[in-house]
mmCIF file of C-alpha atoms in Angstrom:
data_model
loop_
_atom_site.group_PDB
_atom_site.id
_atom_site.type_symbol
_atom_site.label_atom_id
_atom_site.label_comp_id
_atom_site.label_asym_id
_atom_site.label_seq_id
_atom_site.Cartn_x
_atom_site.Cartn_y
_atom_site.Cartn_z
ATOM 1 C CA MET A 1 78.377 71.379 120.112
ATOM 2 C CA SER A 2 80.103 71.417 123.866
ATOM 3 C CA ASP A 3 79.509 74.921 125.274
ATOM 4 C CA SER A 4 83.467 75.214 126.214
ATOM 5 C CA SER A 5 86.617 74.604 124.102
ATOM 6 C CA PRO A 6 86.701 70.684 123.340
ATOM 7 C CA ALA A 7 89.638 69.614 124.559
ATOM 8 C CA LEU A 8 92.023 68.035 121.808
ATOM 9 C CA SER A 9 91.573 63.840 123.082
ATOM 10 C CA GLY A 10 92.560 62.167 120.537
ATOM 11 C CA ARG A 11 89.707 59.256 121.304
ATOM 12 C CA HIS A 12 88.616 58.274 118.141
ATOM 13 C CA PRO A 13 91.722 59.366 115.838
ATOM 14 C CA PHE A 14 90.880 57.076 112.150
ATOM 15 C CA ARG A 15 87.376 59.261 112.695
ATOM 16 C CA GLY A 16 89.136 62.689 112.861
ATOM 17 C CA VAL A 17 91.718 61.835 109.686
ATOM 18 C CA MET A 18 88.837 60.802 107.427
ATOM 19 C CA LEU A 19 87.311 64.293 108.781
ATOM 20 C CA PHE A 20 89.784 66.019 108.284
ATOM 21 C CA ILE A 21 90.591 64.712 104.639
ATOM 22 C CA CYS A 22 86.647 65.520 103.900
ATOM 23 C CA ALA A 23 87.044 69.173 104.886
ATOM 24 C CA LEU A 24 90.837 69.274 102.835
ATOM 25 C CA LEU A 25 88.887 68.037 99.651
ATOM 26 C CA LEU A 26 86.116 70.683 100.758
ATOM 27 C CA PHE A 27 88.657 73.127 100.869
ATOM 28 C CA SER A 28 89.921 72.443 97.469
ATOM 29 C CA CYS A 29 86.144 72.317 96.027
ATOM 30 C CA LEU A 30 86.170 76.065 96.944
ATOM 31 C CA ASP A 31 89.189 77.096 95.158
ATOM 32 C CA VAL A 32 88.144 76.144 92.329
ATOM 33 C CA THR A 33 84.552 76.888 92.566
ATOM 34 C CA VAL A 34 86.027 80.519 93.526
ATOM 35 C CA LYS A 35 88.599 80.099 90.252
ATOM 36 C CA TYR A 36 86.010 79.360 87.686
ATOM 37 C CA LEU A 37 83.577 82.256 89.249
ATOM 38 C CA ALA A 38 86.016 84.307 89.417
ATOM 39 C CA THR A 39 87.514 84.923 86.288
ATOM 40 C CA ARG A 40 83.276 85.235 85.408
ATOM 41 C CA TYR A 41 82.126 87.626 87.743
ATOM 42 C CA ASN A 42 83.880 90.262 89.996
ATOM 43 C CA VAL A 43 86.304 88.840 92.664
ATOM 44 C CA PRO A 44 84.507 91.199 95.628
ATOM 45 C CA LEU A 45 81.088 90.061 94.270
ATOM 46 C CA VAL A 46 82.383 85.959 94.171
ATOM 47 C CA VAL A 47 83.552 86.588 97.970
ATOM 48 C CA ALA A 48 81.099 88.282 99.267
ATOM 49 C CA MET A 49 78.391 85.585 97.751
ATOM 50 C CA ARG A 50 80.449 82.922 99.473
ATOM 51 C CA TYR A 51 80.256 84.727 103.133
ATOM 52 C CA ILE A 52 77.135 86.127 102.782
ATOM 53 C CA VAL A 53 75.310 81.630 101.725
ATOM 54 C CA HIS A 54 77.417 80.910 105.084
ATOM 55 C CA CYS A 55 76.892 83.110 108.016
ATOM 56 C CA LEU A 56 72.968 83.172 106.451
ATOM 57 C CA LEU A 57 73.080 78.776 106.699
ATOM 58 C CA MET A 58 75.049 79.467 109.893
ATOM 59 C CA VAL A 59 72.456 81.933 111.532
ATOM 60 C CA VAL A 60 69.550 79.353 109.643
ATOM 61 C CA ILE A 61 71.323 76.687 111.314
ATOM 62 C CA LEU A 62 72.485 76.905 114.649
ATOM 63 C CA ALA A 63 70.760 80.203 115.906
ATOM 64 C CA PRO A 64 67.718 78.872 116.860
ATOM 65 C CA ARG A 65 69.846 76.383 119.296
ATOM 66 C CA GLN A 66 72.570 78.326 120.406
ATOM 67 C CA GLY A 67 71.155 81.328 121.057
ATOM 68 C CA LYS A 68 73.823 84.379 122.994
ATOM 69 C CA ARG A 69 76.689 81.861 123.029
ATOM 70 C CA LEU A 70 76.733 81.797 119.240
ATOM 71 C CA ILE A 71 78.153 85.960 119.745
ATOM 72 C CA ARG A 72 79.204 85.132 123.214
ATOM 73 C CA THR A 73 83.220 86.205 122.879
ATOM 74 C CA HIS A 74 85.927 86.677 125.704
ATOM 75 C CA ARG A 75 87.978 88.437 123.746
ATOM 76 C CA THR A 76 86.228 90.367 120.927
ATOM 77 C CA GLY A 77 88.584 92.493 119.483
ATOM 78 C CA LEU A 78 90.870 89.835 119.079
ATOM 79 C CA VAL A 79 87.964 87.610 117.244
ATOM 80 C CA LEU A 80 87.086 90.213 114.638
ATOM 81 C CA LEU A 81 90.440 91.126 114.264
ATOM 82 C CA ARG A 82 90.896 87.894 113.180
ATOM 83 C CA ALA A 83 87.624 87.882 111.158
ATOM 84 C CA VAL A 84 89.353 90.583 109.260
ATOM 85 C CA CYS A 85 92.279 88.864 108.644
ATOM 86 C CA LEU A 86 90.149 85.663 107.612
ATOM 87 C CA MET A 87 88.580 87.862 105.132
ATOM 88 C CA VAL A 88 91.828 89.580 103.731
ATOM 89 C CA VAL A 89 93.469 86.311 103.274
ATOM 90 C CA SER A 90 89.583 85.258 101.306
ATOM 91 C CA LEU A 91 90.384 88.336 99.110
ATOM 92 C CA PHE A 92 94.132 88.044 97.828
ATOM 93 C CA VAL A 93 93.852 84.003 96.975
ATOM 94 C CA SER A 94 90.755 84.563 95.314
ATOM 95 C CA LEU A 95 92.061 87.618 93.100
ATOM 96 C CA ALA A 96 95.650 84.775 92.874
ATOM 97 C CA LEU A 97 93.373 82.177 91.763
ATOM 98 C CA ARG A 98 92.087 84.333 88.961
ATOM 99 C CA ARG A 99 95.471 84.269 87.671
ATOM 100 C CA ILE A 100 97.198 81.151 88.959
ATOM 101 C CA PRO A 101 96.218 77.822 88.956
ATOM 102 C CA VAL A 102 94.844 75.984 92.282
ATOM 103 C CA ALA A 103 97.857 73.534 92.870
ATOM 104 C CA GLU A 104 100.555 76.321 92.518
ATOM 105 C CA VAL A 105 98.319 78.298 95.444
ATOM 106 C CA THR A 106 97.363 76.032 97.174
ATOM 107 C CA SER A 107 101.269 75.356 98.122
ATOM 108 C CA ILE A 108 102.575 78.742 98.439
ATOM 109 C CA GLN A 109 99.789 79.818 100.712
ATOM 110 C CA PHE A 110 101.349 76.501 102.991
ATOM 111 C CA LEU A 111 104.594 78.360 103.591
ATOM 112 C CA ALA A 112 102.115 80.262 106.149
ATOM 113 C CA PRO A 113 102.195 77.187 109.019
ATOM 114 C CA MET A 114 105.963 77.433 108.495
ATOM 115 C CA LEU A 115 106.167 81.534 109.213
ATOM 116 C CA VAL A 116 103.910 79.993 112.314
ATOM 117 C CA VAL A 117 106.664 77.363 113.001
ATOM 118 C CA LEU A 118 109.063 80.954 113.392
ATOM 119 C CA LEU A 119 106.585 83.331 114.419
ATOM 120 C CA ALA A 120 105.465 80.851 117.150
ATOM 121 C CA GLY A 121 109.052 81.636 119.567
ATOM 122 C CA PRO A 122 108.571 85.477 119.705
ATOM 123 C CA VAL A 123 105.092 86.242 119.650
ATOM 124 C CA LEU A 124 103.810 82.219 121.491
ATOM 125 C CA GLY A 125 107.060 81.994 123.811
ATOM 126 C CA GLU A 126 107.204 78.422 122.099
ATOM 127 C CA LYS A 127 110.582 76.796 121.398
ATOM 128 C CA ILE A 128 111.480 76.985 117.617
ATOM 129 C CA GLY A 129 113.548 74.009 118.073
ATOM 130 C CA ALA A 130 116.299 73.049 114.980
ATOM 131 C CA LEU A 131 114.221 70.686 113.199
ATOM 132 C CA GLY A 132 111.760 73.794 112.939
ATOM 133 C CA TRP A 133 114.420 75.799 111.429
ATOM 134 C CA VAL A 134 115.610 72.752 109.118
ATOM 135 C CA ALA A 135 112.048 72.664 108.354
ATOM 136 C CA ALA A 136 110.882 75.582 107.164
ATOM 137 C CA ILE A 137 113.680 76.890 105.463
ATOM 138 C CA LEU A 138 113.210 73.670 102.792
ATOM 139 C CA GLY A 139 109.875 75.075 102.375
ATOM 140 C CA PHE A 140 110.511 78.532 101.429
ATOM 141 C CA ALA A 141 112.732 76.340 99.153
ATOM 142 C CA GLY A 142 109.827 74.274 98.288
ATOM 143 C CA VAL A 143 107.583 77.922 97.434
ATOM 144 C CA LEU A 144 111.010 79.220 95.685
ATOM 145 C CA LEU A 145 110.849 76.132 93.107
ATOM 146 C CA VAL A 146 107.061 76.636 92.505
ATOM 147 C CA ALA A 147 106.813 80.574 92.319
ATOM 148 C CA ARG A 148 110.186 80.650 90.775
ATOM 149 C CA PRO A 149 110.906 83.723 88.134
ATOM 150 C CA GLY A 150 110.355 81.682 84.231
ATOM 151 C CA GLY A 151 107.980 79.375 85.939
ATOM 152 C CA GLY A 152 105.113 80.164 84.109
ATOM 153 C CA LEU A 153 103.537 82.049 87.216
ATOM 154 C CA GLU A 154 101.431 85.405 86.724
ATOM 155 C CA PRO A 155 104.133 87.600 89.254
ATOM 156 C CA LEU A 156 100.960 89.754 90.475
ATOM 157 C CA GLY A 157 99.508 86.878 90.995
ATOM 158 C CA VAL A 158 102.718 85.160 93.197
ATOM 159 C CA PHE A 159 102.420 88.680 95.183
ATOM 160 C CA TYR A 160 98.821 88.120 95.505
ATOM 161 C CA VAL A 161 98.977 84.438 97.694
ATOM 162 C CA LEU A 162 101.835 86.175 99.778
ATOM 163 C CA CYS A 163 99.850 88.544 100.774
ATOM 164 C CA GLY A 164 96.982 86.127 101.684
ATOM 165 C CA VAL A 165 100.065 84.589 103.961
ATOM 166 C CA ALA A 166 100.509 87.255 105.297
ATOM 167 C CA ALA A 167 97.363 87.927 106.495
ATOM 168 C CA GLY A 168 97.022 84.176 107.165
ATOM 169 C CA VAL A 169 100.198 83.736 109.274
ATOM 170 C CA VAL A 170 98.588 86.193 111.085
ATOM 171 C CA TYR A 171 95.544 84.252 111.591
ATOM 172 C CA GLN A 172 97.255 81.414 112.754
ATOM 173 C CA LEU A 173 98.380 82.554 115.332
ATOM 174 C CA LEU A 174 95.250 84.726 116.890
ATOM 175 C CA SER A 175 93.453 80.758 116.409
ATOM 176 C CA ARG A 176 96.443 79.648 118.710
ATOM 177 C CA ILE A 177 95.918 82.290 121.120
ATOM 178 C CA LEU A 178 91.926 82.520 120.929
ATOM 179 C CA ILE A 179 91.260 79.042 121.389
ATOM 180 C CA SER A 180 91.991 78.909 125.255
ATOM 181 C CA SER A 181 89.260 81.025 125.953
ATOM 182 C CA GLU A 182 86.521 81.206 122.528
ATOM 183 C CA ARG A 183 84.189 78.292 121.193
ATOM 184 C CA PRO A 184 85.556 77.175 117.944
ATOM 185 C CA ILE A 185 81.449 77.584 116.310
ATOM 186 C CA THR A 186 81.690 81.429 117.737
ATOM 187 C CA MET A 187 84.276 82.277 115.983
ATOM 188 C CA LEU A 188 83.425 80.337 112.703
ATOM 189 C CA PHE A 189 80.303 82.756 113.348
ATOM 190 C CA TYR A 190 81.833 86.131 113.334
ATOM 191 C CA THR A 191 84.482 85.042 110.666
ATOM 192 C CA ALA A 192 81.141 84.537 108.867
ATOM 193 C CA SER A 193 79.058 87.094 108.953
ATOM 194 C CA THR A 194 82.856 89.606 109.687
ATOM 195 C CA GLY A 195 82.448 88.642 106.297
ATOM 196 C CA ALA A 196 79.097 88.919 105.265
ATOM 197 C CA VAL A 197 78.851 92.243 106.503
ATOM 198 C CA CYS A 198 81.664 93.833 104.764
ATOM 199 C CA PHE A 199 82.399 92.412 101.331
ATOM 200 C CA GLY A 200 78.510 92.621 101.301
ATOM 201 C CA ALA A 201 78.382 96.291 101.694
ATOM 202 C CA LEU A 202 80.723 96.681 98.434
ATOM 203 C CA LEU A 203 77.813 94.845 96.259
ATOM 204 C CA PRO A 204 76.671 98.214 94.821
ATOM 205 C CA TRP A 205 80.134 98.520 93.127
ATOM 206 C CA PHE A 206 80.881 95.731 92.204
ATOM 207 C CA TRP A 207 77.061 93.560 91.368
ATOM 208 C CA THR A 208 77.398 92.382 87.860
ATOM 209 C CA LYS A 209 73.845 93.396 85.462
ATOM 210 C CA VAL A 210 74.716 89.923 83.784
ATOM 211 C CA LEU A 211 72.224 87.376 85.739
ATOM 212 C CA PRO A 212 74.223 83.853 86.815
ATOM 213 C CA SER A 213 72.776 80.814 84.674
ATOM 214 C CA PRO A 214 71.446 77.852 87.476
ATOM 215 C CA PHE A 215 74.384 76.471 87.484
ATOM 216 C CA GLU A 216 75.824 79.216 88.263
ATOM 217 C CA LEU A 217 73.884 80.824 91.144
ATOM 218 C CA LEU A 218 74.792 76.736 92.425
ATOM 219 C CA LEU A 219 78.391 77.211 92.147
ATOM 220 C CA PHE A 220 77.881 80.618 94.144
ATOM 221 C CA PHE A 221 75.610 78.997 96.913
ATOM 222 C CA SER A 222 78.339 76.088 97.204
ATOM 223 C CA MET A 223 80.602 78.889 98.204
ATOM 224 C CA GLY A 224 78.985 78.759 101.368
ATOM 225 C CA VAL A 225 78.511 74.849 102.123
ATOM 226 C CA THR A 226 81.550 73.662 100.924
ATOM 227 C CA GLY A 227 83.664 76.838 103.406
ATOM 228 C CA GLY A 228 81.425 76.063 106.331
ATOM 229 C CA LEU A 229 81.215 72.957 106.222
ATOM 230 C CA GLY A 230 84.991 72.126 105.700
ATOM 231 C CA HIS A 231 85.842 74.664 108.315
ATOM 232 C CA TYR A 232 83.275 72.543 110.689
ATOM 233 C CA LEU A 233 84.654 68.800 109.762
ATOM 234 C CA PHE A 234 87.565 70.773 110.280
ATOM 235 C CA THR A 235 86.938 72.328 114.064
ATOM 236 C CA LEU A 236 85.751 67.890 114.584
ATOM 237 C CA ALA A 237 88.086 66.652 113.494
ATOM 238 C CA TYR A 238 90.314 68.531 116.182
ATOM 239 C CA ARG A 239 87.959 66.755 119.133
ATOM 240 C CA ASP A 240 88.672 63.496 117.411
ATOM 241 C CA ALA A 241 92.655 63.350 116.751
ATOM 242 C CA PRO A 242 95.467 65.028 118.341
ATOM 243 C CA ALA A 243 97.550 67.871 116.409
ATOM 244 C CA SER A 244 100.321 66.038 116.269
ATOM 245 C CA LEU A 245 98.424 63.016 113.847
ATOM 246 C CA LEU A 246 96.448 65.694 111.802
ATOM 247 C CA ALA A 247 99.302 68.135 110.519
ATOM 248 C CA PRO A 248 101.294 65.564 108.285
ATOM 249 C CA VAL A 249 98.099 65.167 106.825
ATOM 250 C CA ASN A 250 96.854 68.876 105.989
ATOM 251 C CA TYR A 251 99.706 68.669 102.778
ATOM 252 C CA LEU A 252 96.826 66.328 100.926
ATOM 253 C CA GLN A 253 94.661 69.311 100.138
ATOM 254 C CA MET A 254 97.997 70.209 97.535
ATOM 255 C CA LEU A 255 96.873 67.011 96.015
ATOM 256 C CA TRP A 256 93.270 67.394 96.364
ATOM 257 C CA ALA A 257 93.576 70.935 94.429
ATOM 258 C CA GLY A 258 96.163 69.205 91.285
ATOM 259 C CA LEU A 259 93.798 66.510 90.869
ATOM 260 C CA LEU A 260 90.487 68.621 90.799
ATOM 261 C CA GLY A 261 92.895 71.767 89.080
ATOM 262 C CA TRP A 262 93.097 68.983 86.273
ATOM 263 C CA LEU A 263 89.183 67.740 85.636
ATOM 264 C CA VAL A 264 88.536 71.248 85.991
ATOM 265 C CA PHE A 265 90.792 73.120 84.224
ATOM 266 C CA ALA A 266 93.403 70.835 82.510
ATOM 267 C CA HIS A 267 95.713 71.814 83.961
ATOM 268 C CA VAL A 268 99.262 70.060 85.178
ATOM 269 C CA PRO A 269 102.402 71.113 86.915
ATOM 270 C CA ASP A 270 105.907 70.663 85.473
ATOM 271 C CA GLY A 271 108.908 68.536 86.729
ATOM 272 C CA LEU A 272 110.035 71.313 89.568
ATOM 273 C CA SER A 273 107.013 72.699 90.407
ATOM 274 C CA ILE A 274 105.819 69.017 91.712
ATOM 275 C CA LEU A 275 109.339 68.804 93.274
ATOM 276 C CA GLY A 276 108.500 72.250 94.796
ATOM 277 C CA MET A 277 105.186 70.947 96.034
ATOM 278 C CA VAL A 278 106.954 67.266 97.774
ATOM 279 C CA ILE A 279 109.863 69.888 98.902
ATOM 280 C CA ILE A 280 106.676 71.359 100.525
ATOM 281 C CA ALA A 281 104.848 68.359 102.013
ATOM 282 C CA VAL A 282 108.265 66.843 103.346
ATOM 283 C CA SER A 283 108.658 69.876 105.580
ATOM 284 C CA GLY A 284 105.781 70.117 106.790
ATOM 285 C CA GLY A 285 105.969 66.436 107.836
ATOM 286 C CA MET A 286 109.426 66.990 109.915
ATOM 287 C CA VAL A 287 106.841 70.379 111.584
ATOM 288 C CA ALA A 288 104.225 67.544 112.133
ATOM 289 C CA LEU A 289 107.117 65.395 114.400
ATOM 290 C CA LYS A 290 108.469 68.869 116.097
ATOM 291 C CA SER A 291 104.810 69.134 117.442
ATOM 292 C CA ARG A 292 104.607 65.623 118.301
ATOM 293 C CA PHE A 293 107.528 64.879 120.174
ATOM 294 C CA SER A 294 108.085 68.501 121.897
ATOM 295 C CA LYS A 295 105.012 67.999 123.614
ATOM 296 C CA PRO A 296 105.088 67.490 127.274
ATOM 297 C CA ALA A 297 103.890 63.437 128.313
#
């Protein structure tokens, strides 16, 4: 990888979209694995194993080639704050996945990019515009349909995922601020290592005396692979295709989550929840259009 922050070249848009689709599939696989393991083990243990494996893979694969460049930052405090935000997201989303289905968790999480659109004005000085406001309002309406009272979702699970959304908004805003000065691979290493250290320190309190089966050990290892590889492909996609092209593809993750939730847990969202997911996807498409047409020529 280049030492500089990647420019959005858009020279290979098809390859970028394919990498992005693969990344979203890996993220959905990670969520399904977390849900499966979180029903059998303490959530901090599950999250710790994800970060520890992710960090070890980066150290083994990247550290010999990257050396000190892997940890060199320009705004270390903000990089660490961004890493802590992702830790909070991981913890609360994992707690939510223990209580409500994968597709619904994924759908509610899409509140985060809509909130980023609204906060980009006062925080980043970006123009919101009428389309951005309409998209955000539609997105909120879609999330309310998915997480509506009486819809069968456990309220505590919805609360957990909303806490994850709040931390995710800060994470995304920091990502947009830091991308101009920090290398993506370095930020990825800091998220992995910070999570590994912090959640690893909690292991003595959450370690279980029940030994995992060989299949469960494989699942624990796979979380680091799917999470790490997913974020890596996610970054590569933005090198090959512009953000305005990739933004609508984000909502394919709801399809992956629904499909995997059906295959693994036999869960099918009800009609109103599906309608809410469609509305969320439409609002996301509107945000993508805003991004495309608001860019200077």
